Each structure stands twice: as structure tokens, then as C-alpha cells.
N, C-alpha and C. Protein backbone atom coordinates (compact mmCIF):
# COMPACT_ATOMS: atom_id res chain seq x y z
N MET A 1 29.20 -12.98 -1.02
CA MET A 1 30.44 -12.73 -0.31
C MET A 1 30.18 -12.85 1.18
N GLU A 2 31.02 -13.59 1.86
CA GLU A 2 30.86 -13.79 3.29
C GLU A 2 31.85 -12.91 4.05
N PHE A 3 31.38 -12.33 5.13
CA PHE A 3 32.22 -11.45 5.95
C PHE A 3 32.23 -11.97 7.37
N THR A 4 33.41 -12.16 7.93
CA THR A 4 33.54 -12.61 9.31
C THR A 4 34.44 -11.65 10.06
N LEU A 5 33.97 -11.16 11.16
CA LEU A 5 34.75 -10.27 12.01
C LEU A 5 35.36 -11.10 13.13
N ALA A 6 36.66 -11.14 13.16
CA ALA A 6 37.36 -11.86 14.22
C ALA A 6 37.54 -10.92 15.41
N ALA A 7 36.83 -11.17 16.46
CA ALA A 7 36.90 -10.33 17.65
C ALA A 7 37.83 -10.96 18.68
N PRO A 8 38.45 -10.12 19.49
CA PRO A 8 39.31 -10.67 20.54
C PRO A 8 38.47 -11.40 21.58
N GLY A 9 39.12 -12.27 22.32
CA GLY A 9 38.43 -13.00 23.38
C GLY A 9 38.03 -12.09 24.53
N PHE A 10 37.21 -12.62 25.39
CA PHE A 10 36.68 -11.90 26.55
C PHE A 10 37.79 -11.34 27.43
N ASP A 11 38.88 -12.08 27.54
CA ASP A 11 39.96 -11.68 28.43
C ASP A 11 41.18 -11.15 27.67
N GLN A 12 40.98 -10.73 26.44
CA GLN A 12 42.06 -10.21 25.60
C GLN A 12 41.99 -8.68 25.51
N PRO A 13 43.13 -8.03 25.27
CA PRO A 13 43.11 -6.57 25.11
C PRO A 13 42.37 -6.17 23.84
N GLY A 14 41.86 -4.96 23.84
CA GLY A 14 41.16 -4.44 22.68
C GLY A 14 41.20 -2.93 22.67
N VAL A 15 40.99 -2.36 21.50
CA VAL A 15 40.90 -0.91 21.34
C VAL A 15 39.43 -0.55 21.18
N TYR A 16 38.97 0.39 22.00
CA TYR A 16 37.57 0.76 22.02
C TYR A 16 37.39 2.25 21.80
N ARG A 17 36.27 2.59 21.15
CA ARG A 17 35.86 3.99 20.99
C ARG A 17 34.45 4.12 21.56
N ILE A 18 34.31 5.00 22.54
CA ILE A 18 33.02 5.22 23.20
C ILE A 18 32.62 6.67 22.96
N THR A 19 31.40 6.89 22.50
CA THR A 19 30.89 8.24 22.29
C THR A 19 29.80 8.52 23.31
N VAL A 20 29.91 9.68 23.97
CA VAL A 20 28.94 10.07 25.01
C VAL A 20 28.43 11.48 24.71
N THR A 21 27.30 11.83 25.32
CA THR A 21 26.78 13.18 25.16
C THR A 21 27.54 14.14 26.05
N GLY A 22 27.59 15.41 25.63
CA GLY A 22 28.24 16.45 26.41
C GLY A 22 29.74 16.47 26.22
N HIS A 23 30.38 17.37 26.93
CA HIS A 23 31.84 17.49 26.88
C HIS A 23 32.44 17.01 28.18
N LEU A 24 33.48 16.18 28.08
CA LEU A 24 34.21 15.71 29.25
C LEU A 24 35.54 16.46 29.34
N ASP A 25 35.92 16.84 30.52
CA ASP A 25 37.23 17.45 30.75
C ASP A 25 38.30 16.39 30.55
N VAL A 26 39.48 16.80 30.07
CA VAL A 26 40.56 15.84 29.85
C VAL A 26 41.00 15.17 31.14
N ALA A 27 40.69 15.75 32.29
CA ALA A 27 41.01 15.12 33.58
C ALA A 27 40.29 13.78 33.74
N TRP A 28 39.23 13.57 32.99
CA TRP A 28 38.50 12.30 33.02
C TRP A 28 39.35 11.15 32.53
N SER A 29 40.37 11.44 31.76
CA SER A 29 41.22 10.38 31.22
C SER A 29 41.76 9.48 32.33
N GLU A 30 42.10 10.06 33.45
CA GLU A 30 42.61 9.29 34.59
C GLU A 30 41.56 8.31 35.11
N ILE A 31 40.32 8.73 35.15
CA ILE A 31 39.22 7.88 35.62
C ILE A 31 38.92 6.78 34.60
N LEU A 32 39.14 7.08 33.32
CA LEU A 32 38.76 6.18 32.24
C LEU A 32 39.96 5.42 31.67
N HIS A 33 40.80 4.89 32.53
CA HIS A 33 41.94 4.05 32.14
C HIS A 33 42.87 4.73 31.14
N ASP A 34 43.09 6.03 31.30
CA ASP A 34 44.00 6.81 30.44
C ASP A 34 43.60 6.80 28.96
N MET A 35 42.31 6.68 28.69
CA MET A 35 41.84 6.74 27.32
C MET A 35 41.90 8.19 26.83
N ALA A 36 42.08 8.38 25.52
CA ALA A 36 42.14 9.71 24.92
C ALA A 36 40.74 10.30 24.85
N ILE A 37 40.62 11.59 25.17
CA ILE A 37 39.33 12.28 25.18
C ILE A 37 39.35 13.38 24.14
N VAL A 38 38.36 13.35 23.21
CA VAL A 38 38.24 14.38 22.19
C VAL A 38 36.81 14.89 22.20
N ASN A 39 36.64 16.19 22.45
CA ASN A 39 35.32 16.81 22.46
C ASN A 39 34.98 17.32 21.07
N GLY A 40 33.70 17.28 20.73
CA GLY A 40 33.27 17.73 19.41
C GLY A 40 31.82 18.15 19.41
N GLY A 41 31.34 18.47 18.23
CA GLY A 41 29.95 18.85 18.06
C GLY A 41 29.74 20.34 18.17
N GLU A 42 28.49 20.71 18.10
CA GLU A 42 28.08 22.11 18.18
C GLU A 42 27.39 22.34 19.52
N PRO A 43 27.21 23.60 19.91
CA PRO A 43 26.63 23.87 21.24
C PRO A 43 25.34 23.12 21.55
N ASP A 44 24.51 22.89 20.55
CA ASP A 44 23.25 22.18 20.82
C ASP A 44 23.38 20.67 20.63
N ALA A 45 24.55 20.19 20.23
CA ALA A 45 24.75 18.76 20.02
C ALA A 45 26.19 18.38 20.38
N GLU A 46 26.58 18.67 21.61
CA GLU A 46 27.94 18.36 22.04
C GLU A 46 28.09 16.87 22.34
N TYR A 47 29.28 16.37 22.01
CA TYR A 47 29.56 14.97 22.31
C TYR A 47 31.06 14.84 22.59
N THR A 48 31.43 13.72 23.18
CA THR A 48 32.83 13.41 23.46
C THR A 48 33.12 12.00 22.97
N THR A 49 34.29 11.84 22.36
CA THR A 49 34.75 10.52 21.95
C THR A 49 35.91 10.13 22.85
N VAL A 50 35.81 8.95 23.44
CA VAL A 50 36.84 8.41 24.32
C VAL A 50 37.40 7.17 23.64
N THR A 51 38.71 7.17 23.37
CA THR A 51 39.32 6.07 22.62
C THR A 51 40.57 5.58 23.33
N GLY A 52 40.73 4.26 23.34
CA GLY A 52 41.96 3.73 23.93
C GLY A 52 41.97 2.22 24.01
N ARG A 53 43.12 1.73 24.35
CA ARG A 53 43.34 0.28 24.50
C ARG A 53 43.05 -0.11 25.94
N LEU A 54 42.25 -1.14 26.10
CA LEU A 54 41.92 -1.66 27.42
C LEU A 54 42.39 -3.10 27.52
N PRO A 55 42.79 -3.54 28.71
CA PRO A 55 43.37 -4.88 28.86
C PRO A 55 42.39 -6.03 28.64
N ASP A 56 41.10 -5.78 28.87
CA ASP A 56 40.09 -6.83 28.70
C ASP A 56 38.71 -6.21 28.81
N GLN A 57 37.67 -7.04 28.67
CA GLN A 57 36.31 -6.51 28.73
C GLN A 57 35.90 -6.11 30.14
N ALA A 58 36.56 -6.64 31.16
CA ALA A 58 36.29 -6.19 32.53
C ALA A 58 36.67 -4.72 32.67
N ALA A 59 37.77 -4.31 32.06
CA ALA A 59 38.18 -2.91 32.09
C ALA A 59 37.18 -2.05 31.31
N LEU A 60 36.68 -2.58 30.20
CA LEU A 60 35.65 -1.87 29.44
C LEU A 60 34.42 -1.64 30.31
N MET A 61 34.01 -2.65 31.04
CA MET A 61 32.86 -2.50 31.94
C MET A 61 33.15 -1.47 33.03
N GLY A 62 34.39 -1.42 33.50
CA GLY A 62 34.76 -0.42 34.49
C GLY A 62 34.59 0.99 33.94
N VAL A 63 34.99 1.20 32.69
CA VAL A 63 34.84 2.51 32.05
C VAL A 63 33.36 2.84 31.90
N LEU A 64 32.58 1.89 31.40
CA LEU A 64 31.15 2.12 31.22
C LEU A 64 30.44 2.39 32.54
N ASN A 65 30.83 1.66 33.59
CA ASN A 65 30.24 1.88 34.91
C ASN A 65 30.60 3.25 35.46
N ALA A 66 31.83 3.72 35.21
CA ALA A 66 32.24 5.05 35.67
C ALA A 66 31.38 6.12 35.00
N LEU A 67 31.09 5.95 33.72
CA LEU A 67 30.23 6.89 33.01
C LEU A 67 28.80 6.82 33.54
N TYR A 68 28.31 5.61 33.73
CA TYR A 68 26.96 5.40 34.25
C TYR A 68 26.79 6.04 35.63
N ASP A 69 27.76 5.81 36.51
CA ASP A 69 27.69 6.33 37.88
C ASP A 69 27.60 7.85 37.91
N ARG A 70 28.11 8.50 36.86
CA ARG A 70 28.09 9.96 36.79
C ARG A 70 26.98 10.47 35.88
N HIS A 71 26.05 9.60 35.52
CA HIS A 71 24.87 9.92 34.70
C HIS A 71 25.23 10.49 33.34
N ILE A 72 26.27 9.95 32.73
CA ILE A 72 26.66 10.36 31.39
C ILE A 72 26.06 9.39 30.39
N VAL A 73 25.36 9.93 29.40
CA VAL A 73 24.67 9.10 28.42
C VAL A 73 25.67 8.57 27.39
N VAL A 74 25.71 7.24 27.26
CA VAL A 74 26.57 6.59 26.28
C VAL A 74 25.78 6.44 24.98
N LEU A 75 26.35 6.97 23.89
CA LEU A 75 25.70 6.88 22.58
C LEU A 75 26.14 5.64 21.81
N THR A 76 27.45 5.38 21.80
CA THR A 76 27.96 4.21 21.08
C THR A 76 29.17 3.62 21.80
N VAL A 77 29.37 2.32 21.60
CA VAL A 77 30.58 1.63 22.04
C VAL A 77 31.03 0.80 20.84
N GLU A 78 32.27 1.04 20.40
CA GLU A 78 32.79 0.33 19.23
C GLU A 78 34.09 -0.39 19.59
N ASN A 79 34.19 -1.61 19.14
CA ASN A 79 35.43 -2.36 19.28
C ASN A 79 36.20 -2.15 17.98
N LEU A 80 37.34 -1.47 18.06
CA LEU A 80 38.13 -1.16 16.88
C LEU A 80 39.21 -2.20 16.60
N THR A 81 39.25 -3.24 17.42
CA THR A 81 40.25 -4.28 17.28
C THR A 81 39.87 -5.22 16.16
N VAL A 82 40.74 -5.36 15.19
CA VAL A 82 40.52 -6.31 14.11
C VAL A 82 41.76 -7.19 14.05
N THR A 83 41.54 -8.49 14.13
CA THR A 83 42.66 -9.42 14.09
C THR A 83 42.62 -10.26 12.85
């Protein structure tokens, strides 16, 4: 059985889910292109999931750079867009 994932183009919108260590305040949503922020985990393993639609991969890089600039460890980046 063959499986092919059709991904959006470089300049196409997409829905992304990014998981980072620690808890982010919901005020971060403004910095992260209005993506939804959900905190989870236990005190010794806290994480945050940031999910939302971005206009293109340049916007995705902007979100990742904002996290990097604030020394937030990115655990995963997932493209949830399936066409």
C-alpha cells in the first residue's frame, strides 16, 4: 500500500501544532499570530501546545523565531493541513 501526503506549497496557508516545554501565558497568542494556546502536563513535565492557521511558512518561521528568541524549547512542529 502506498501512502502520499499532499502538503501545501511553501507560500500556501496551513494549520500547525507546535509543542514547547513549560507553560505559556495566553497573552503569548498575540505574539504568535493569534494561535490558540493550551497548557498541559504535570508539574515536573509541563508543556504547551500552540495551534493555529498561518498564512504561509514565512509566518511559521516568525512564530518559531519568536519562541527561539525567548529561549523556549520547541519539542515538535506538526503540519495538520491535509489536502
